[in-house]
Structure formats: C-alpha cells, structure tokens
Tab-separated table of N, CA, C and O in Angstrom:
chain	number	residue	atom	x	y	z
A	1220	MET	N	0.840	-1.191	-0.001
A	1220	MET	CA	-0.010	-0.002	0.001
A	1220	MET	C	0.879	1.250	-0.008
A	1220	MET	O	0.568	2.213	-0.688
A	1221	LYS	N	1.984	1.209	0.718
A	1221	LYS	CA	2.880	2.365	0.767
A	1221	LYS	C	3.493	2.611	-0.600
A	1221	LYS	O	3.599	3.749	-1.049
A	1222	SER	N	3.872	1.546	-1.288
A	1222	SER	CA	4.444	1.685	-2.634
A	1222	SER	C	3.452	2.336	-3.572
A	1222	SER	O	3.811	3.248	-4.323
A	1223	LEU	N	2.200	1.914	-3.526
A	1223	LEU	CA	1.176	2.504	-4.367
A	1223	LEU	C	0.976	3.981	-4.035
A	1223	LEU	O	0.847	4.824	-4.915
A	1224	ASP	N	0.972	4.295	-2.765
A	1224	ASP	CA	0.826	5.680	-2.309
A	1224	ASP	C	2.017	6.534	-2.753
A	1224	ASP	O	1.839	7.633	-3.260
A	1225	ASP	N	3.224	5.986	-2.595
A	1225	ASP	CA	4.435	6.714	-3.008
A	1225	ASP	C	4.406	7.052	-4.493
A	1225	ASP	O	4.926	8.093	-4.906
A	1226	ASP	N	3.851	6.145	-5.294
A	1226	ASP	CA	3.826	6.356	-6.749
A	1226	ASP	C	2.553	7.049	-7.238
A	1226	ASP	O	2.256	7.055	-8.435
A	1227	LYS	N	1.799	7.586	-6.313
A	1227	LYS	CA	0.595	8.400	-6.624
A	1227	LYS	C	-0.496	7.578	-7.307
A	1227	LYS	O	-1.254	8.113	-8.149
A	1228	ALA	N	-0.629	6.293	-6.942
A	1228	ALA	CA	-1.758	5.519	-7.447
A	1228	ALA	C	-3.028	6.124	-6.876
A	1228	ALA	O	-3.037	6.676	-5.777
A	1229	GLU	N	-4.095	6.043	-7.634
A	1229	GLU	CA	-5.358	6.668	-7.246
A	1229	GLU	C	-6.388	5.601	-6.905
A	1229	GLU	O	-6.347	4.501	-7.425
A	1230	GLU	N	-7.351	5.995	-6.082
A	1230	GLU	CA	-8.499	5.153	-5.724
A	1230	GLU	C	-8.075	3.733	-5.359
A	1230	GLU	O	-8.582	2.747	-5.898
A	1231	VAL	N	-7.157	3.630	-4.417
A	1231	VAL	CA	-6.629	2.325	-3.996
A	1231	VAL	C	-7.650	1.682	-3.072
A	1231	VAL	O	-8.097	2.264	-2.105
A	1232	VAL	N	-8.000	0.440	-3.383
A	1232	VAL	CA	-8.964	-0.332	-2.592
A	1232	VAL	C	-8.332	-1.679	-2.244
A	1232	VAL	O	-7.822	-2.370	-3.120
A	1233	SER	N	-8.376	-2.034	-0.965
A	1233	SER	CA	-7.897	-3.344	-0.513
A	1233	SER	C	-9.114	-4.192	-0.144
A	1233	SER	O	-9.947	-3.760	0.676
A	1234	ILE	N	-9.200	-5.376	-0.734
A	1234	ILE	CA	-10.354	-6.231	-0.531
A	1234	ILE	C	-9.887	-7.523	0.155
A	1234	ILE	O	-9.118	-8.299	-0.441
A	1235	PRO	N	-10.299	-7.757	1.410
A	1235	PRO	CA	-9.908	-8.987	2.082
A	1235	PRO	C	-10.647	-10.188	1.508
A	1235	PRO	O	-11.861	-10.132	1.292
A	1236	LEU	N	-9.943	-11.245	1.197
A	1236	LEU	CA	-10.523	-12.445	0.628
A	1236	LEU	C	-10.420	-13.668	1.544
A	1236	LEU	O	-10.927	-14.723	1.197
A	1237	ALA	N	-9.738	-13.529	2.668
A	1237	ALA	CA	-9.585	-14.651	3.584
A	1237	ALA	C	-10.950	-15.251	3.908
A	1237	ALA	O	-11.876	-14.527	4.287
A	1238	GLY	N	-11.116	-16.546	3.708
A	1238	GLY	CA	-12.377	-17.211	3.958
A	1238	GLY	C	-13.340	-17.147	2.808
A	1238	GLY	O	-14.374	-17.792	2.830
A	1239	LYS	N	-13.037	-16.331	1.797
A	1239	LYS	CA	-13.910	-16.207	0.610
A	1239	LYS	C	-13.328	-16.901	-0.609
A	1239	LYS	O	-14.071	-17.324	-1.482
A	1240	SER	N	-12.000	-16.973	-0.682
A	1240	SER	CA	-11.369	-17.519	-1.866
A	1240	SER	C	-9.994	-18.041	-1.500
A	1240	SER	O	-9.337	-17.527	-0.599
A	1241	SER	N	-9.540	-19.040	-2.244
A	1241	SER	CA	-8.184	-19.544	-2.038
A	1241	SER	C	-7.200	-18.871	-2.974
A	1241	SER	O	-6.009	-19.165	-2.944
A	1242	VAL	N	-7.662	-17.914	-3.792
A	1242	VAL	CA	-6.816	-17.227	-4.732
A	1242	VAL	C	-5.754	-16.415	-4.026
A	1242	VAL	O	-4.587	-16.439	-4.386
A	1243	ALA	N	-6.161	-15.688	-2.989
A	1243	ALA	CA	-5.234	-14.820	-2.236
A	1243	ALA	C	-5.941	-14.413	-0.955
A	1243	ALA	O	-7.137	-14.611	-0.794
A	1244	ASP	N	-5.151	-13.803	-0.058
A	1244	ASP	CA	-5.746	-13.268	1.169
A	1244	ASP	C	-6.303	-11.869	0.938
A	1244	ASP	O	-7.263	-11.452	1.595
A	1245	TYR	N	-5.681	-11.131	-0.009
A	1245	TYR	CA	-6.148	-9.780	-0.345
A	1245	TYR	C	-6.010	-9.560	-1.848
A	1245	TYR	O	-5.103	-10.051	-2.470
A	1246	ILE	N	-6.921	-8.761	-2.355
A	1246	ILE	CA	-6.790	-8.219	-3.706
A	1246	ILE	C	-6.757	-6.701	-3.523
A	1246	ILE	O	-7.590	-6.141	-2.790
A	1247	VAL	N	-5.820	-6.080	-4.165
A	1247	VAL	CA	-5.701	-4.633	-4.118
A	1247	VAL	C	-5.966	-4.115	-5.539
A	1247	VAL	O	-5.415	-4.637	-6.496
A	1248	VAL	N	-6.825	-3.125	-5.652
A	1248	VAL	CA	-7.156	-2.523	-6.943
A	1248	VAL	C	-6.773	-1.046	-6.869
A	1248	VAL	O	-7.106	-0.363	-5.901
A	1249	ALA	N	-6.076	-0.574	-7.891
A	1249	ALA	CA	-5.641	0.821	-7.936
A	1249	ALA	C	-5.663	1.334	-9.366
A	1249	ALA	O	-5.711	0.540	-10.317
A	1250	SER	N	-5.585	2.646	-9.512
A	1250	SER	CA	-5.556	3.254	-10.848
A	1250	SER	C	-4.344	4.142	-11.010
A	1250	SER	O	-3.861	4.735	-10.038
A	1251	GLY	N	-3.877	4.223	-12.240
A	1251	GLY	CA	-2.883	5.188	-12.662
A	1251	GLY	C	-3.502	6.064	-13.732
A	1251	GLY	O	-4.453	5.642	-14.400
A	1252	ARG	N	-3.039	7.277	-13.911
A	1252	ARG	CA	-3.656	8.218	-14.817
A	1252	ARG	C	-3.392	7.906	-16.291
A	1252	ARG	O	-4.148	8.340	-17.153
A	1253	SER	N	-2.355	7.152	-16.585
A	1253	SER	CA	-1.996	6.846	-17.981
A	1253	SER	C	-1.340	5.470	-18.041
A	1253	SER	O	-0.960	4.920	-17.001
A	1254	SER	N	-1.196	4.950	-19.231
A	1254	SER	CA	-0.504	3.664	-19.403
A	1254	SER	C	0.917	3.724	-18.856
A	1254	SER	O	1.382	2.761	-18.245
A	1255	ARG	N	1.573	4.808	-19.100
A	1255	ARG	CA	2.941	4.979	-18.609
A	1255	ARG	C	2.984	4.940	-17.090
A	1255	ARG	O	3.854	4.285	-16.496
A	1256	GLN	N	2.055	5.622	-16.421
A	1256	GLN	CA	2.051	5.615	-14.967
A	1256	GLN	C	1.683	4.234	-14.422
A	1256	GLN	O	2.275	3.760	-13.453
A	1257	VAL	N	0.724	3.567	-15.058
A	1257	VAL	CA	0.345	2.207	-14.656
A	1257	VAL	C	1.559	1.282	-14.708
A	1257	VAL	O	1.844	0.555	-13.743
A	1258	SER	N	2.303	1.338	-15.786
A	1258	SER	CA	3.503	0.493	-15.941
A	1258	SER	C	4.558	0.848	-14.915
A	1258	SER	O	5.226	-0.036	-14.342
A	1259	ALA	N	4.757	2.143	-14.653
A	1259	ALA	CA	5.767	2.578	-13.672
A	1259	ALA	C	5.384	2.143	-12.270
A	1259	ALA	O	6.236	1.666	-11.491
A	1260	ILE	N	4.118	2.305	-11.910
A	1260	ILE	CA	3.653	1.865	-10.583
A	1260	ILE	C	3.902	0.374	-10.429
A	1260	ILE	O	4.411	-0.087	-9.397
A	1261	ALA	N	3.573	-0.396	-11.476
A	1261	ALA	CA	3.768	-1.841	-11.414
A	1261	ALA	C	5.243	-2.217	-11.277
A	1261	ALA	O	5.603	-3.065	-10.449
A	1262	GLU	N	6.100	-1.571	-12.049
A	1262	GLU	CA	7.519	-1.866	-11.993
A	1262	GLU	C	8.088	-1.593	-10.609
A	1262	GLU	O	8.823	-2.419	-10.066
A	1263	HIS	N	7.734	-0.464	-10.044
A	1263	HIS	CA	8.221	-0.122	-8.715
A	1263	HIS	C	7.714	-1.102	-7.656
A	1263	HIS	O	8.470	-1.506	-6.783
A	1264	LEU	N	6.437	-1.477	-7.781
A	1264	LEU	CA	5.872	-2.412	-6.809
A	1264	LEU	C	6.562	-3.770	-6.874
A	1264	LEU	O	6.909	-4.364	-5.852
A	1265	VAL	N	6.829	-4.255	-8.068
A	1265	VAL	CA	7.524	-5.537	-8.266
A	1265	VAL	C	8.922	-5.475	-7.615
A	1265	VAL	O	9.343	-6.410	-6.912
A	1266	GLN	N	9.632	-4.365	-7.825
A	1266	GLN	CA	10.947	-4.195	-7.218
A	1266	GLN	C	10.858	-4.189	-5.683
A	1266	GLN	O	11.675	-4.807	-5.009
A	1267	ARG	N	9.899	-3.471	-5.166
A	1267	ARG	CA	9.756	-3.364	-3.700
A	1267	ARG	C	9.343	-4.688	-3.084
A	1267	ARG	O	9.764	-5.021	-1.975
A	1268	VAL	N	8.486	-5.454	-3.762
A	1268	VAL	CA	8.096	-6.769	-3.253
A	1268	VAL	C	9.314	-7.676	-3.185
A	1268	VAL	O	9.543	-8.378	-2.215
A	1269	ALA	N	10.139	-7.655	-4.245
A	1269	ALA	CA	11.360	-8.467	-4.297
A	1269	ALA	C	12.325	-8.073	-3.163
A	1269	ALA	O	12.905	-8.950	-2.494
A	1270	GLN	N	12.484	-6.780	-2.927
A	1270	GLN	CA	13.368	-6.303	-1.856
A	1270	GLN	C	12.863	-6.740	-0.483
A	1270	GLN	O	13.641	-7.118	0.386
A	1271	ALA	N	11.544	-6.641	-0.307
A	1271	ALA	CA	10.975	-6.941	1.021
A	1271	ALA	C	10.871	-8.422	1.308
A	1271	ALA	O	10.996	-8.844	2.470
A	1272	THR	N	10.630	-9.236	0.264
A	1272	THR	CA	10.368	-10.657	0.513
A	1272	THR	C	11.436	-11.589	-0.031
A	1272	THR	O	11.494	-12.756	0.363
A	1273	GLY	N	12.249	-11.100	-0.960
A	1273	GLY	CA	13.221	-11.968	-1.609
A	1273	GLY	C	12.631	-12.827	-2.696
A	1273	GLY	O	13.332	-13.631	-3.299
A	1274	HIS	N	11.339	-12.630	-2.984
A	1274	HIS	CA	10.660	-13.384	-4.042
A	1274	HIS	C	10.218	-12.479	-5.163
A	1274	HIS	O	9.793	-11.352	-4.903
A	1275	LYS	N	10.332	-12.957	-6.362
A	1275	LYS	CA	9.895	-12.167	-7.524
A	1275	LYS	C	8.405	-12.415	-7.770
A	1275	LYS	O	7.968	-13.560	-7.917
A	1276	ALA	N	7.641	-11.347	-7.787
A	1276	ALA	CA	6.214	-11.437	-8.081
A	1276	ALA	C	6.006	-11.699	-9.577
A	1276	ALA	O	6.794	-11.257	-10.403
A	1277	ARG	N	4.937	-12.431	-9.877
A	1277	ARG	CA	4.586	-12.656	-11.292
A	1277	ARG	C	3.787	-11.449	-11.796
A	1277	ARG	O	2.946	-10.919	-11.093
A	1278	VAL	N	4.058	-11.072	-13.046
A	1278	VAL	CA	3.452	-9.864	-13.604
A	1278	VAL	C	2.864	-10.179	-14.980
A	1278	VAL	O	3.471	-10.849	-15.794
A	1279	GLU	N	1.665	-9.678	-15.231
A	1279	GLU	CA	1.012	-9.781	-16.525
A	1279	GLU	C	0.512	-8.413	-16.962
A	1279	GLU	O	-0.009	-7.646	-16.156
A	1280	GLY	N	0.706	-8.068	-18.239
A	1280	GLY	CA	0.123	-6.841	-18.812
A	1280	GLY	C	0.961	-5.588	-18.715
A	1280	GLY	O	0.507	-4.531	-19.111
A	1281	LYS	N	2.168	-5.659	-18.171
A	1281	LYS	CA	2.954	-4.445	-17.954
A	1281	LYS	C	3.335	-3.769	-19.267
A	1281	LYS	O	3.410	-2.545	-19.327
A	1282	GLY	N	3.551	-4.535	-20.337
A	1282	GLY	CA	3.947	-3.951	-21.610
A	1282	GLY	C	2.915	-3.021	-22.215
A	1282	GLY	O	3.250	-2.007	-22.800
A	1283	VAL	N	1.641	-3.366	-22.025
A	1283	VAL	CA	0.557	-2.526	-22.590
A	1283	VAL	C	0.208	-1.378	-21.658
A	1283	VAL	O	0.006	-0.266	-22.089
A	1284	GLY	N	0.097	-1.683	-20.377
A	1284	GLY	CA	-0.150	-0.628	-19.388
A	1284	GLY	C	-1.611	-0.250	-19.186
A	1284	GLY	O	-1.898	0.718	-18.510
A	1285	ASP	N	-2.546	-1.026	-19.756
A	1285	ASP	CA	-3.973	-0.749	-19.497
A	1285	ASP	C	-4.414	-1.400	-18.191
A	1285	ASP	O	-5.184	-0.830	-17.427
A	1286	TRP	N	-3.919	-2.611	-17.963
A	1286	TRP	CA	-4.276	-3.385	-16.770
A	1286	TRP	C	-3.103	-4.272	-16.443
A	1286	TRP	O	-2.746	-5.158	-17.228
A	1287	VAL	N	-2.461	-4.056	-15.337
A	1287	VAL	CA	-1.343	-4.861	-14.905
A	1287	VAL	C	-1.751	-5.667	-13.673
A	1287	VAL	O	-2.315	-5.099	-12.734
A	1288	LEU	N	-1.508	-6.958	-13.730
A	1288	LEU	CA	-1.789	-7.847	-12.621
A	1288	LEU	C	-0.458	-8.263	-12.013
A	1288	LEU	O	0.443	-8.710	-12.730
A	1289	ILE	N	-0.338	-8.111	-10.708
A	1289	ILE	CA	0.873	-8.508	-9.986
A	1289	ILE	C	0.467	-9.538	-8.937
A	1289	ILE	O	-0.313	-9.231	-8.048
A	1290	ASP	N	0.984	-10.748	-9.101
A	1290	ASP	CA	0.700	-11.824	-8.163
A	1290	ASP	C	1.870	-11.956	-7.212
A	1290	ASP	O	2.936	-12.444	-7.586
A	1291	ALA	N	1.672	-11.470	-6.001
A	1291	ALA	CA	2.718	-11.510	-4.986
A	1291	ALA	C	2.441	-12.595	-3.959
A	1291	ALA	O	2.832	-12.465	-2.797
A	1292	GLY	N	1.743	-13.611	-4.361
A	1292	GLY	CA	1.438	-14.728	-3.450
A	1292	GLY	C	0.131	-14.494	-2.740
A	1292	GLY	O	-0.931	-14.687	-3.336
A	1293	ASP	N	0.180	-14.107	-1.487
A	1293	ASP	CA	-1.021	-13.898	-0.691
A	1293	ASP	C	-1.765	-12.616	-1.077
A	1293	ASP	O	-2.894	-12.421	-0.631
A	1294	ILE	N	-1.107	-11.764	-1.850
A	1294	ILE	CA	-1.734	-10.503	-2.288
A	1294	ILE	C	-1.643	-10.413	-3.813
A	1294	ILE	O	-0.572	-10.598	-4.378
A	1295	VAL	N	-2.769	-10.116	-4.444
A	1295	VAL	CA	-2.811	-9.901	-5.884
A	1295	VAL	C	-3.193	-8.434	-6.104
A	1295	VAL	O	-4.183	-7.950	-5.526
A	1296	VAL	N	-2.400	-7.751	-6.906
A	1296	VAL	CA	-2.616	-6.317	-7.128
A	1296	VAL	C	-3.002	-6.116	-8.599
A	1296	VAL	O	-2.345	-6.623	-9.499
A	1297	HIS	N	-4.067	-5.367	-8.802
A	1297	HIS	CA	-4.504	-4.972	-10.147
A	1297	HIS	C	-4.344	-3.460	-10.257
A	1297	HIS	O	-4.893	-2.736	-9.447
A	1298	ILE	N	-3.626	-3.038	-11.262
A	1298	ILE	CA	-3.433	-1.600	-11.500
A	1298	ILE	C	-3.992	-1.297	-12.886
A	1298	ILE	O	-3.600	-1.919	-13.892
A	1299	PHE	N	-4.956	-0.390	-12.957
A	1299	PHE	CA	-5.691	-0.081	-14.185
A	1299	PHE	C	-5.516	1.366	-14.618
A	1299	PHE	O	-5.312	2.243	-13.770
A	1300	ARG	N	-5.719	1.604	-15.886
A	1300	ARG	CA	-6.067	2.970	-16.342
A	1300	ARG	C	-7.530	3.143	-15.936
A	1300	ARG	O	-8.298	2.162	-15.924
A	1301	PRO	N	-7.976	4.366	-15.604
A	1301	PRO	CA	-9.350	4.553	-15.101
A	1301	PRO	C	-10.446	4.008	-16.038
A	1301	PRO	O	-11.417	3.425	-15.549
A	1302	GLU	N	-10.286	4.169	-17.340
A	1302	GLU	CA	-11.330	3.703	-18.274
A	1302	GLU	C	-11.451	2.165	-18.226
A	1302	GLU	O	-12.567	1.646	-18.293
A	1303	VAL	N	-10.347	1.517	-18.116
A	1303	VAL	CA	-10.350	0.048	-18.090
A	1303	VAL	C	-10.907	-0.439	-16.773
A	1303	VAL	O	-11.716	-1.382	-16.726
A	1304	ARG	N	-10.529	0.202	-15.693
A	1304	ARG	CA	-11.079	-0.146	-14.374
A	1304	ARG	C	-12.582	0.034	-14.324
A	1304	ARG	O	-13.319	-0.817	-13.808
A	1305	GLY	N	-13.060	1.107	-14.907
A	1305	GLY	CA	-14.507	1.348	-14.949
A	1305	GLY	C	-15.254	0.310	-15.757
A	1305	GLY	O	-16.400	-0.011	-15.455
A	1306	PHE	N	-14.627	-0.207	-16.790
A	1306	PHE	CA	-15.253	-1.226	-17.615
A	1306	PHE	C	-15.378	-2.543	-16.883
A	1306	PHE	O	-16.434	-3.192	-16.896
A	1307	TYR	N	-14.314	-2.985	-16.224
A	1307	TYR	CA	-14.305	-4.295	-15.575
A	1307	TYR	C	-14.954	-4.318	-14.197
A	1307	TYR	O	-15.456	-5.358	-13.751
A	1308	LYS	N	-14.918	-3.192	-13.478
A	1308	LYS	CA	-15.534	-3.082	-12.151
A	1308	LYS	C	-15.155	-4.257	-11.247
A	1308	LYS	O	-16.007	-4.897	-10.642
A	1309	LEU	N	-13.888	-4.548	-11.194
A	1309	LEU	CA	-13.379	-5.682	-10.454
A	1309	LEU	C	-13.739	-5.670	-8.976
A	1309	LEU	O	-14.130	-6.701	-8.428
A	1310	GLU	N	-13.654	-4.511	-8.347
A	1310	GLU	CA	-13.955	-4.477	-6.929
A	1310	GLU	C	-15.428	-4.771	-6.632
A	1310	GLU	O	-15.756	-5.300	-5.590
A	1311	LYS	N	-16.313	-4.464	-7.568
A	1311	LYS	CA	-17.729	-4.801	-7.368
A	1311	LYS	C	-17.899	-6.300	-7.338
A	1311	LYS	O	-18.657	-6.830	-6.544
A	1312	MET	N	-17.145	-7.011	-8.213
A	1312	MET	CA	-17.246	-8.469	-8.248
A	1312	MET	C	-16.782	-9.060	-6.915
A	1312	MET	O	-17.412	-9.964	-6.384
A	1313	TRP	N	-15.713	-8.562	-6.355
A	1313	TRP	CA	-15.171	-9.111	-5.100
A	1313	TRP	C	-15.782	-8.487	-3.879
A	1313	TRP	O	-15.647	-9.011	-2.771
A	1314	GLY	N	-16.443	-7.348	-4.028
A	1314	GLY	CA	-16.995	-6.648	-2.881
A	1314	GLY	C	-18.230	-7.317	-2.297
A	1314	GLY	O	-18.599	-7.049	-1.174
A	1315	THR	N	-18.846	-8.184	-3.058
A	1315	THR	CA	-20.006	-8.892	-2.552
A	1315	THR	C	-19.592	-10.226	-1.948
A	1315	THR	O	-18.507	-10.719	-2.215
A	1316	ASP	N	-20.452	-10.775	-1.120
A	1316	ASP	CA	-20.134	-12.065	-0.506
A	1316	ASP	C	-20.047	-13.153	-1.605
A	1316	ASP	O	-20.875	-13.199	-2.508
A	1317	ILE	N	-19.041	-13.956	-1.506
A	1317	ILE	CA	-18.876	-15.081	-2.420
A	1317	ILE	C	-19.457	-16.301	-1.750
A	1317	ILE	O	-19.015	-16.683	-0.651
A	1318	PRO	N	-20.497	-16.899	-2.346
A	1318	PRO	CA	-21.128	-18.028	-1.659
A	1318	PRO	C	-20.186	-19.204	-1.570
A	1318	PRO	O	-19.383	-19.469	-2.436
A	1319	ASP	N	-20.310	-19.919	-0.432
A	1319	ASP	CA	-19.546	-21.150	-0.282
A	1319	ASP	C	-20.194	-22.237	-1.130
A	1319	ASP	O	-21.406	-22.387	-1.111
A	1320	ILE	N	-19.394	-22.965	-1.838
A	1320	ILE	CA	-19.926	-24.038	-2.659
A	1320	ILE	C	-19.576	-25.358	-1.974
A	1320	ILE	O	-18.415	-25.652	-1.720
A	1321	GLU	N	-20.614	-26.080	-1.669
A	1321	GLU	CA	-20.387	-27.390	-1.019
A	1321	GLU	C	-20.159	-28.422	-2.102
A	1321	GLU	O	-20.856	-28.467	-3.125
A	1322	ILE	N	-19.142	-29.245	-1.890
A	1322	ILE	CA	-18.878	-30.320	-2.832
A	1322	ILE	C	-19.481	-31.579	-2.267
A	1322	ILE	O	-19.071	-32.077	-1.236
A	1323	GLY	N	-20.469	-32.088	-2.970
A	1323	GLY	CA	-21.162	-33.291	-2.501
A	1323	GLY	C	-20.808	-34.472	-3.390
A	1323	GLY	O	-19.862	-34.432	-4.166
A	1324	GLU	N	-21.575	-35.496	-3.240
A	1324	GLU	CA	-21.371	-36.699	-4.058
A	1324	GLU	C	-21.803	-36.418	-5.475
A	1324	GLU	O	-22.751	-35.682	-5.712
A	1325	PRO	N	-21.100	-36.949	-6.469
A	1325	PRO	CA	-21.506	-36.727	-7.865
A	1325	PRO	C	-22.866	-37.359	-8.126
A	1325	PRO	O	-23.238	-38.351	-7.536
A	1326	ALA	N	-23.608	-36.690	-9.023
A	1326	ALA	CA	-24.949	-37.196	-9.403
A	1326	ALA	C	-24.785	-38.505	-10.147
A	1326	ALA	O	-23.853	-38.714	-10.904
A	1327	ALA	N	-25.744	-39.418	-9.904
A	1327	ALA	CA	-25.691	-40.730	-10.555
A	1327	ALA	C	-26.225	-40.665	-11.970
A	1327	ALA	O	-26.916	-39.834	-12.383
C-alpha cells in the first residue's frame, strides 16, 4: 500500500478475501492516470516486493499498461487505467459475498 501511495496511485482499494477464496488473502485494486504511470507503478511495486520478501512477483500486462496484474502470493494487485477499471468493475465483483460451494457426491 505504501508503494502505491508513493507512486501516486489513485483510488486504492484493498479487498480482504480470507475465507472467501483460495486465490489470495487480499486483492488490491488501484488506478494510474496513464498507461505509462500504470506500468511505472507496477515496475516499482515488483521491485519493492522483491526487496521486502526476496521473491519475484509474477506480472501480466505491464507492456501494454492498461491493466497490470501482480501476483505476490497472498496478495494480488490490479493496476488499471481509469477507463479500463470502470469497464471491468473488479472491486464490485469481489465486494459482494462469495457463496460457499459445497462439494457433494456426484450425481448418478
């Protein structure tokens, strides 16, 4: 969160997923004003994650800069240009309760 703040990411939202999904414990959604800023925010965040944890985060979409996904293990960060973020409305999808799916016996 500090890295995103330092790089002037906008509208940063942290969504706790513990108990809702095995994907991650948190999803963070943020915006950059342009493709260049989105890519720069992502690059800095990847560097800072590596420095703090010793692990390299997986990155998708940095070359285009419309939507960059950074998988840092327990935390997944999505950085969007505002227009792309508005189209996908990712936080709305995760902001609601995710129903638990019970796995029962297969139908005969």
